[in-house]
XYZ file of C-alpha atoms in Angstrom:
587
model
C 29.132 3.733 104.239
C 26.460 2.106 102.136
C 26.396 -1.661 102.601
C 28.380 -1.701 105.879
C 26.701 -3.797 108.533
C 27.798 -2.487 111.913
C 26.794 -3.715 115.384
C 24.596 -1.657 117.680
C 27.734 -0.382 119.434
C 28.625 2.117 116.671
C 28.439 5.569 118.259
C 29.973 7.727 115.536
C 31.063 7.604 111.935
C 33.196 10.324 110.456
C 35.332 10.929 107.406
C 38.884 12.181 107.840
C 40.950 13.659 104.995
C 44.646 12.780 105.139
C 47.150 14.874 103.173
C 50.581 13.669 102.076
C 53.556 15.226 100.288
C 57.143 14.341 99.529
C 56.938 11.879 96.681
C 58.177 12.353 93.152
C 56.086 13.143 90.078
C 56.435 10.688 87.183
C 54.483 9.379 84.228
C 54.911 6.683 81.630
C 53.336 3.569 80.081
C 51.299 1.067 82.066
C 52.780 -2.303 82.946
C 51.557 -5.533 81.399
C 50.072 -6.548 84.746
C 48.242 -3.234 85.070
C 46.839 -3.526 81.543
C 45.698 -7.056 82.314
C 43.852 -6.062 85.479
C 42.430 -2.804 84.094
C 40.921 -4.796 81.268
C 39.117 -6.891 83.910
C 38.154 -3.798 85.931
C 36.475 -2.235 82.911
C 34.616 -5.467 82.187
C 33.729 -7.033 85.552
C 31.600 -6.003 88.504
C 33.602 -4.200 91.228
C 32.786 -6.750 93.918
C 34.449 -9.501 91.889
C 37.570 -7.627 90.733
C 38.392 -5.322 93.673
C 40.398 -6.944 96.466
C 40.356 -6.426 100.223
C 42.355 -6.916 103.378
C 42.214 -6.399 107.134
C 45.171 -4.998 109.074
C 45.683 -5.279 112.827
C 46.398 -2.248 114.986
C 48.729 -2.796 117.966
C 47.284 -1.931 121.358
C 47.951 1.630 122.419
C 48.117 3.062 118.906
C 46.562 6.502 118.700
C 44.426 7.684 115.806
C 46.925 10.352 114.691
C 49.738 7.795 114.593
C 47.621 5.435 112.506
C 46.738 8.172 110.008
C 50.369 9.320 109.798
C 51.461 5.745 108.997
C 48.927 5.556 106.149
C 50.242 8.839 104.759
C 53.828 7.549 104.992
C 52.882 4.501 102.899
C 51.408 6.767 100.228
C 54.617 8.785 100.035
C 56.784 5.652 100.011
C 55.006 3.756 97.216
C 54.370 5.229 93.791
C 51.555 2.771 93.151
C 49.436 4.446 95.845
C 49.896 7.818 94.121
C 49.036 6.509 90.648
C 46.066 7.287 88.441
C 45.302 6.309 84.847
C 43.989 9.039 82.510
C 41.494 7.522 80.096
C 38.303 8.121 78.157
C 35.629 6.145 79.975
C 33.372 6.265 76.929
C 35.637 4.164 74.727
C 36.213 1.221 77.052
C 39.847 1.139 75.895
C 42.565 0.224 78.390
C 44.540 3.379 79.293
C 48.096 3.384 77.982
C 49.598 5.755 80.557
C 49.981 5.997 84.321
C 50.630 9.212 86.244
C 52.332 9.374 89.657
C 51.472 12.451 91.745
C 54.039 14.001 94.149
C 51.371 14.860 96.739
C 47.679 14.635 97.362
C 45.155 13.335 99.813
C 42.776 10.526 100.613
C 39.847 9.960 102.932
C 39.471 7.507 105.796
C 36.115 6.519 107.268
C 36.366 6.085 111.041
C 33.725 3.840 112.630
C 33.846 4.373 116.389
C 32.239 1.884 118.766
C 31.404 1.665 122.437
C 32.096 -2.063 122.103
C 33.188 -4.269 119.243
C 31.768 -7.741 118.605
C 33.617 -10.718 120.027
C 34.716 -11.759 116.528
C 36.481 -8.516 115.656
C 38.273 -10.007 112.658
C 35.055 -11.437 111.251
C 33.362 -8.063 111.598
C 36.335 -6.278 109.996
C 36.317 -8.806 107.147
C 32.635 -8.034 106.486
C 33.334 -4.284 106.465
C 36.237 -4.765 104.049
C 34.159 -6.957 101.742
C 31.374 -4.354 101.690
C 33.910 -1.701 100.680
C 34.750 -3.772 97.576
C 31.313 -3.245 96.069
C 31.964 0.324 94.881
C 33.910 0.859 91.672
C 37.228 2.770 91.783
C 37.671 5.667 89.382
C 40.903 4.814 87.577
C 41.600 8.434 86.652
C 40.762 9.973 90.010
C 40.559 7.762 93.107
C 43.143 6.905 95.729
C 43.508 3.129 95.258
C 42.778 2.180 98.888
C 39.276 2.581 100.341
C 40.030 2.733 104.058
C 37.826 2.052 107.110
C 39.288 2.316 110.621
C 37.322 0.385 113.240
C 37.805 2.078 116.599
C 36.810 1.440 120.189
C 36.290 4.576 122.246
C 38.391 6.570 119.818
C 41.280 4.054 119.641
C 41.876 2.256 116.304
C 41.563 -1.530 116.497
C 41.501 -2.709 112.873
C 41.887 -1.245 109.392
C 39.416 -2.750 106.918
C 40.186 -1.809 103.346
C 39.292 -2.452 99.745
C 41.915 -1.925 97.050
C 41.966 -1.294 93.349
C 43.426 -4.279 91.513
C 44.893 -1.833 88.981
C 47.783 -1.007 91.326
C 47.820 -3.760 93.972
C 47.442 -7.507 94.260
C 47.207 -9.711 97.343
C 50.972 -9.876 97.785
C 51.295 -6.102 97.474
C 48.728 -5.702 100.244
C 50.820 -8.086 102.326
C 53.885 -5.863 101.831
C 51.866 -2.809 102.841
C 50.580 -4.603 105.933
C 54.109 -5.542 107.010
C 55.299 -1.974 106.557
C 52.228 -0.588 108.340
C 53.037 -2.655 111.419
C 56.711 -1.655 111.252
C 55.796 2.043 111.128
C 53.460 1.699 114.101
C 56.269 -0.052 115.992
C 58.546 2.928 115.338
C 60.880 1.034 113.003
C 62.716 2.735 110.161
C 61.829 1.207 106.807
C 64.697 0.379 104.433
C 64.776 2.088 101.027
C 62.452 0.577 98.432
C 64.532 -1.885 96.411
C 61.828 -3.582 94.344
C 60.888 -2.297 90.924
C 58.262 0.423 90.870
C 55.452 0.059 88.320
C 57.071 2.635 86.018
C 60.467 0.943 86.293
C 58.849 -2.399 85.498
C 57.036 -0.870 82.517
C 60.339 0.460 81.167
C 61.892 -2.994 81.501
C 58.916 -4.650 79.804
C 59.083 -2.212 76.890
C 62.802 -2.751 76.304
C 63.893 -5.026 73.428
C 64.676 -7.855 75.855
C 61.321 -7.344 77.575
C 59.493 -7.614 74.267
C 61.372 -10.805 73.433
C 60.319 -12.277 76.780
C 56.714 -11.347 76.095
C 56.844 -12.995 72.658
C 58.327 -16.158 74.187
C 55.553 -16.182 76.813
C 52.888 -15.964 74.121
C 54.504 -18.859 72.247
C 54.409 -20.927 75.465
C 50.709 -20.160 75.922
C 49.926 -20.880 72.282
C 51.460 -24.347 72.465
C 49.286 -25.256 75.469
C 46.163 -23.635 74.051
C 46.561 -25.604 70.823
C 47.454 -28.989 72.312
C 46.279 -29.194 75.931
C 42.801 -30.015 77.228
C 40.400 -27.123 76.697
C 39.047 -27.672 80.217
C 40.308 -29.710 83.155
C 36.755 -30.460 84.275
C 34.959 -31.474 81.078
C 32.250 -33.695 82.495
C 28.530 -33.968 83.122
C 27.449 -31.171 85.440
C 30.099 -28.640 84.404
C 28.131 -25.620 83.273
C 28.615 -21.875 83.020
C 31.651 -19.613 83.104
C 31.334 -18.634 86.785
C 30.414 -20.625 89.854
C 29.016 -19.508 93.208
C 31.470 -21.372 95.386
C 31.915 -21.706 99.169
C 35.438 -21.693 100.570
C 36.919 -24.620 102.481
C 39.983 -24.102 104.685
C 42.300 -26.964 105.647
C 44.658 -26.660 108.616
C 46.716 -29.754 109.233
C 49.791 -30.406 111.352
C 49.779 -33.913 109.862
C 50.004 -32.441 106.401
C 52.867 -30.142 107.380
C 54.869 -33.004 108.906
C 54.283 -35.191 105.856
C 55.235 -32.410 103.459
C 58.458 -31.699 105.346
C 59.332 -35.407 105.415
C 58.641 -35.804 101.680
C 60.840 -32.790 100.934
C 63.685 -34.224 103.032
C 63.392 -37.639 101.421
C 63.353 -36.351 97.838
C 65.605 -33.318 98.247
C 62.941 -31.151 96.604
C 61.535 -27.884 97.896
C 58.359 -28.329 99.979
C 56.447 -25.996 97.638
C 57.388 -28.149 94.628
C 56.316 -31.314 96.437
C 52.976 -29.707 97.315
C 52.417 -28.429 93.767
C 53.167 -31.887 92.359
C 50.803 -33.591 94.789
C 48.043 -31.083 94.014
C 48.506 -31.578 90.262
C 48.443 -35.364 90.618
C 45.257 -35.294 92.658
C 43.553 -32.716 90.419
C 44.335 -34.653 87.237
C 43.313 -37.926 88.925
C 39.931 -36.524 89.973
C 39.388 -34.893 86.542
C 40.313 -38.069 84.639
C 43.039 -36.216 82.730
C 46.568 -37.231 81.790
C 47.740 -33.615 81.889
C 47.218 -31.010 84.585
C 46.854 -27.531 83.105
C 46.675 -24.901 85.840
C 47.180 -21.189 86.269
C 49.858 -20.343 88.844
C 49.463 -16.579 89.463
C 52.101 -15.806 92.119
C 54.942 -17.049 89.953
C 55.540 -13.463 88.829
C 57.175 -12.721 92.180
C 59.850 -15.401 92.074
C 62.447 -12.783 91.013
C 64.014 -10.875 93.969
C 63.410 -7.467 92.389
C 59.667 -8.217 92.228
C 59.166 -10.211 95.437
C 58.146 -7.173 97.517
C 56.932 -4.904 94.745
C 53.867 -2.815 95.566
C 52.163 -3.154 92.227
C 49.808 -5.552 90.506
C 51.723 -8.441 88.990
C 48.578 -10.454 88.374
C 49.455 -12.426 85.292
C 49.145 -16.161 85.119
C 51.941 -18.582 84.631
C 50.337 -21.440 82.726
C 51.580 -24.810 83.909
C 51.045 -27.980 81.931
C 52.302 -31.076 83.678
C 51.935 -34.490 82.053
C 51.170 -36.662 85.074
C 51.830 -39.923 83.250
C 54.874 -41.100 85.181
C 55.759 -44.420 86.796
C 56.042 -42.945 90.276
C 55.641 -39.774 92.319
C 59.386 -39.172 92.455
C 59.672 -39.425 88.679
C 56.868 -36.916 88.302
C 58.425 -34.633 90.915
C 61.576 -34.451 88.804
C 59.471 -33.309 85.821
C 57.379 -30.887 87.867
C 60.285 -28.638 88.800
C 61.200 -28.071 85.165
C 57.572 -27.601 84.130
C 57.001 -25.054 86.894
C 60.133 -23.069 86.054
C 59.171 -23.095 82.381
C 55.761 -21.698 83.304
C 57.291 -19.051 85.585
C 59.685 -17.872 82.887
C 56.749 -17.356 80.556
C 54.431 -15.425 82.872
C 55.038 -11.887 81.585
C 53.161 -10.919 78.448
C 51.049 -8.235 76.833
C 47.546 -9.101 78.029
C 45.866 -7.618 74.960
C 48.114 -9.701 72.704
C 47.287 -12.778 74.782
C 43.541 -12.259 74.439
C 43.948 -11.773 70.704
C 45.903 -15.046 70.651
C 43.225 -16.830 72.683
C 40.559 -15.582 70.279
C 42.528 -16.737 67.249
C 43.293 -20.194 68.664
C 39.716 -20.543 69.884
C 38.360 -20.075 66.374
C 40.993 -22.221 64.683
C 40.924 -25.113 67.133
C 37.204 -24.913 67.712
C 37.562 -24.960 71.476
C 36.999 -22.564 74.353
C 39.860 -22.502 76.864
C 38.593 -22.576 80.456
C 40.741 -21.378 83.358
C 39.396 -24.279 85.380
C 42.237 -24.941 87.815
C 44.220 -22.324 89.741
C 46.979 -22.955 92.287
C 48.162 -19.852 94.128
C 50.963 -20.560 96.604
C 51.575 -17.402 98.621
C 53.192 -19.162 101.579
C 56.601 -17.613 100.852
C 55.211 -14.116 100.334
C 54.049 -11.483 102.843
C 50.799 -12.709 104.329
C 47.610 -10.804 104.963
C 45.648 -10.894 108.173
C 42.868 -12.850 106.501
C 45.416 -15.570 105.835
C 47.409 -15.118 109.020
C 48.516 -18.161 110.963
C 46.645 -19.359 113.992
C 48.421 -19.199 117.368
C 51.201 -21.752 117.698
C 49.265 -23.583 120.384
C 46.416 -24.153 117.956
C 47.777 -26.673 115.449
C 45.034 -29.195 114.639
C 46.034 -32.517 113.158
C 43.500 -32.111 110.364
C 40.760 -29.488 110.507
C 38.302 -28.445 107.812
C 36.248 -25.252 108.124
C 33.685 -23.984 105.626
C 33.572 -20.253 104.920
C 31.696 -17.731 102.848
C 31.080 -18.274 99.161
C 32.008 -16.090 96.240
C 31.476 -16.013 92.505
C 34.563 -17.304 90.695
C 35.468 -17.900 87.028
C 37.155 -21.203 87.963
C 36.123 -24.701 88.982
C 38.976 -25.390 91.416
C 40.958 -22.614 93.106
C 43.500 -23.308 95.856
C 45.384 -20.729 97.916
C 48.314 -21.998 99.989
C 48.935 -19.721 102.974
C 51.568 -21.656 104.905
C 53.320 -25.008 104.879
C 54.673 -25.063 108.459
C 54.040 -25.597 111.350
C 50.655 -26.402 109.835
C 49.702 -26.921 106.229
C 47.050 -24.262 105.724
C 45.258 -23.781 102.467
C 41.853 -22.701 101.248
C 40.031 -24.254 98.322
C 36.999 -23.135 96.363
C 35.566 -26.052 94.361
C 32.562 -25.870 92.037
C 29.727 -27.351 94.144
C 28.103 -28.840 91.036
C 31.159 -31.082 90.673
C 32.285 -31.162 94.296
C 29.413 -31.401 96.771
C 30.651 -30.674 100.280
C 31.615 -34.271 101.104
C 33.575 -34.518 97.831
C 35.361 -31.202 98.444
C 36.327 -32.327 101.949
C 37.502 -35.659 100.543
C 39.707 -33.796 98.064
C 41.411 -31.863 100.871
C 41.922 -34.822 103.184
C 43.041 -36.832 100.141
C 45.832 -34.320 99.582
C 47.052 -34.848 103.156
C 46.876 -38.629 102.707
C 48.858 -38.391 99.473
C 51.573 -36.345 101.198
C 51.734 -38.917 103.973
C 52.062 -41.702 101.412
C 55.062 -40.063 99.704
C 56.696 -38.940 102.943
C 58.339 -42.270 103.674
C 58.821 -43.831 100.245
C 58.189 -43.364 96.549
C 54.659 -44.134 95.361
C 53.681 -45.881 92.149
C 51.179 -43.770 90.229
C 47.977 -44.932 88.567
C 44.274 -44.491 89.148
C 43.759 -47.599 91.353
C 46.674 -46.708 93.632
C 45.704 -43.055 93.919
C 42.085 -43.932 94.681
C 43.200 -46.376 97.353
C 45.657 -43.940 98.947
C 43.604 -40.745 98.805
C 39.998 -41.904 98.775
C 39.384 -39.669 95.756
C 37.838 -41.365 92.740
C 38.199 -40.222 89.117
C 35.102 -38.737 87.545
C 32.776 -41.220 85.864
C 31.726 -39.574 82.627
C 28.466 -40.472 81.021
C 28.212 -42.826 78.043
C 29.521 -41.558 74.765
C 32.269 -39.262 76.041
C 35.395 -39.520 73.884
C 38.884 -38.045 73.864
C 39.268 -35.835 70.785
C 42.242 -33.569 70.107
C 43.378 -33.903 73.728
C 39.952 -32.875 75.056
C 37.140 -34.865 76.646
C 34.088 -34.318 74.456
C 30.445 -35.358 74.519
C 29.320 -35.812 70.867
C 25.708 -35.638 72.033
C 26.384 -32.255 73.654
C 28.133 -31.089 70.478
C 25.105 -32.105 68.408
C 22.667 -30.403 70.776
C 24.679 -27.175 70.903
C 25.138 -27.047 67.134
C 21.423 -27.657 66.604
C 20.698 -24.784 68.991
C 23.176 -22.561 67.134
C 21.465 -23.352 63.810
C 17.973 -22.568 65.001
C 16.882 -26.153 65.665
C 18.171 -27.913 62.551
C 18.582 -31.668 63.169
C 22.205 -32.647 63.832
C 24.056 -35.895 64.398
C 27.731 -35.960 65.398
C 29.871 -38.993 64.631
C 33.433 -39.818 65.636
C 35.815 -40.793 62.859
C 39.100 -42.531 63.606
C 41.980 -41.231 61.480
C 45.753 -41.792 61.583
C 46.000 -38.423 63.359
C 43.419 -39.418 65.979
C 39.670 -39.144 66.533
C 37.803 -36.420 64.633
C 34.254 -35.091 64.948
C 31.975 -34.896 61.918
C 28.652 -33.057 62.151
C 25.855 -34.286 59.883
C 23.340 -31.465 59.495
C 19.932 -32.082 57.984
C 18.582 -29.867 55.232
C 15.201 -29.653 53.589
C 15.533 -31.622 50.297
C 13.286 -29.051 48.617
C 15.710 -26.184 49.331
C 18.610 -25.223 47.120
C 22.057 -26.217 48.471
C 23.265 -22.640 48.484
C 20.228 -21.419 50.440
C 21.316 -22.694 53.844
C 24.198 -21.706 56.113
C 27.726 -22.429 54.996
C 30.164 -24.503 57.066
C 31.867 -21.266 58.061
C 28.593 -19.775 59.265
C 27.736 -22.964 61.149
C 31.149 -22.921 62.817
C 30.850 -19.262 63.797
C 27.353 -19.795 65.206
C 28.555 -22.735 67.294
C 31.597 -20.834 68.592
C 29.329 -18.118 69.984
C 27.700 -20.720 72.254
C 30.870 -22.467 73.453
C 31.700 -20.491 76.641
C 30.512 -22.394 79.690
C 30.156 -25.739 77.837
C 33.456 -27.545 78.486
C 32.267 -30.801 76.931
C 31.717 -29.199 73.524
C 34.387 -29.061 70.835
C 33.646 -27.806 67.340
C 33.435 -30.514 64.667
C 36.377 -30.873 62.333
C 33.953 -31.136 59.408
C 30.417 -29.877 58.817
C 28.401 -31.952 56.333
C 24.968 -30.743 55.182
C 22.917 -33.704 53.967
C 19.575 -34.054 52.230
C 16.831 -34.922 54.680
C 17.266 -35.862 58.359
C 20.866 -36.746 59.269
C 21.721 -40.390 59.904
C 25.003 -41.719 61.236
C 25.168 -44.067 58.266
C 25.143 -41.196 55.822
C 26.547 -43.014 52.828
C 23.169 -43.169 51.106
C 22.342 -39.519 51.697
C 23.095 -36.847 49.178
C 25.692 -34.408 50.493
C 24.663 -30.856 49.701
C 27.616 -28.987 51.168
C 30.591 -29.704 53.423
C 33.692 -28.055 54.806
C 35.811 -27.498 57.882
C 34.279 -24.165 58.748
C 37.765 -23.068 59.810
C 39.440 -22.475 56.445
C 38.773 -22.451 52.711
C 40.780 -25.588 52.038
C 38.098 -28.271 51.727
C 34.850 -26.341 51.573
C 32.843 -26.971 48.427
C 29.307 -27.512 47.220
C 27.851 -30.721 45.779
C 25.439 -30.068 42.909
């Protein structure tokens, strides 16, 4: 119970062991989603990679009935009976999963004389505290369960879950089934793919072809899209400590429904398009590149799967369109293309990212994430407010968390209120700016509800109140990325131990290119210093967390201090740093 903050009313805490039996024994390869998440589990701190949830307990439910329902879920779902044999010393992702036919798990019961008035808030804190302990992949039951009780009667279940076998949607399925079991309902047979069934499908010839096509989709975007959506002054680091902001708006829901009726598009597509437009507008980008994680569940056989399907669909939507309706027509196709390419071998993807990173000289940042779970089973933390409580437009700040993104939006419901939560990097979005972004989304939906809207920065600023970023002097668009040549020069100088560096922009028929002029001591021999390849590799090691830095296309070592008018300086050595094609020495 370490880390659990309980009110003074706690009278007893005990651990109960629950046994279950009746499932089948199976084993086989891990799924692509499992491999993806296990890789993160082995790398990240448990508090950032474990997930949590809070489940209600209907009045009158006895403790034995609650424990029996938990056991029934374990028998019903193979994922809850799954472990991953592996050698912890190697750090390698396990290749196999094992499903046990029977077993047991523990439940911590926290009994209270009286619970605090905000029971859900207290349960949320207990669940979050349970996330802080790492799960043993080869041993542990994947749910860490706390039952909050009043005078012996269960009131809430606060749990942490291993992301190796569950994701947020899977917890929503379990919550629905938990409530059905407590209501005495008979659950239908499991019709969604089990993790082992999904693994078999992924490893089939057609599954491998789909994975290869997904990697090709990612490679195209990684090679041609912006390396970061928020490349601007103030964007620093690979993780941000970000407070959450929840929007609940009946106005937004009415506008979204009206826009969907007018255009004939699905409300979720209208909302995605509006979010992409506003994100790209604020970021000063012509393309919105965003991860769309829940796309994996758009197939019926996966919609209610209790497994981890946490793999990103990568959406790239060119927002240059004459009007919102014209962009909406493109957005549907772009979203479906992303969804179709959201199943891939995670290890192959990271190898691809590493290869493209070195060759393009950029560091891809998962800056923008849009996770629409409104059509999926909801969790209590995202549950709707009572019908009578439907504010026209309400913003509420919540707890912060450390996130590897700069803008993350979860959509919980689109009717009768539009309810979403956003975590925006406070260095780029101080609280007033984050609130303006959320109200701007509602205003944009209202603008497109009655008629088409011409797109363009002045119109969008006028309609939404959100202004595009004003980048500092010297920022240029190079290879589809916003770049600060001064930041490139400073980072390269740091990478080379303080050597003086100037970075100039050359215009070529193929577009703008960066050239780094690197000073060398005229008394040293040309071959004594670093090569272009070594300079490139040193710079690449410093790129993560610097979205305004792109590697130069050419490294030129010159005699003496570098000057932008380098024609009179003797060139000692030059090359791309990325290949052997044009690297040579000047004697």
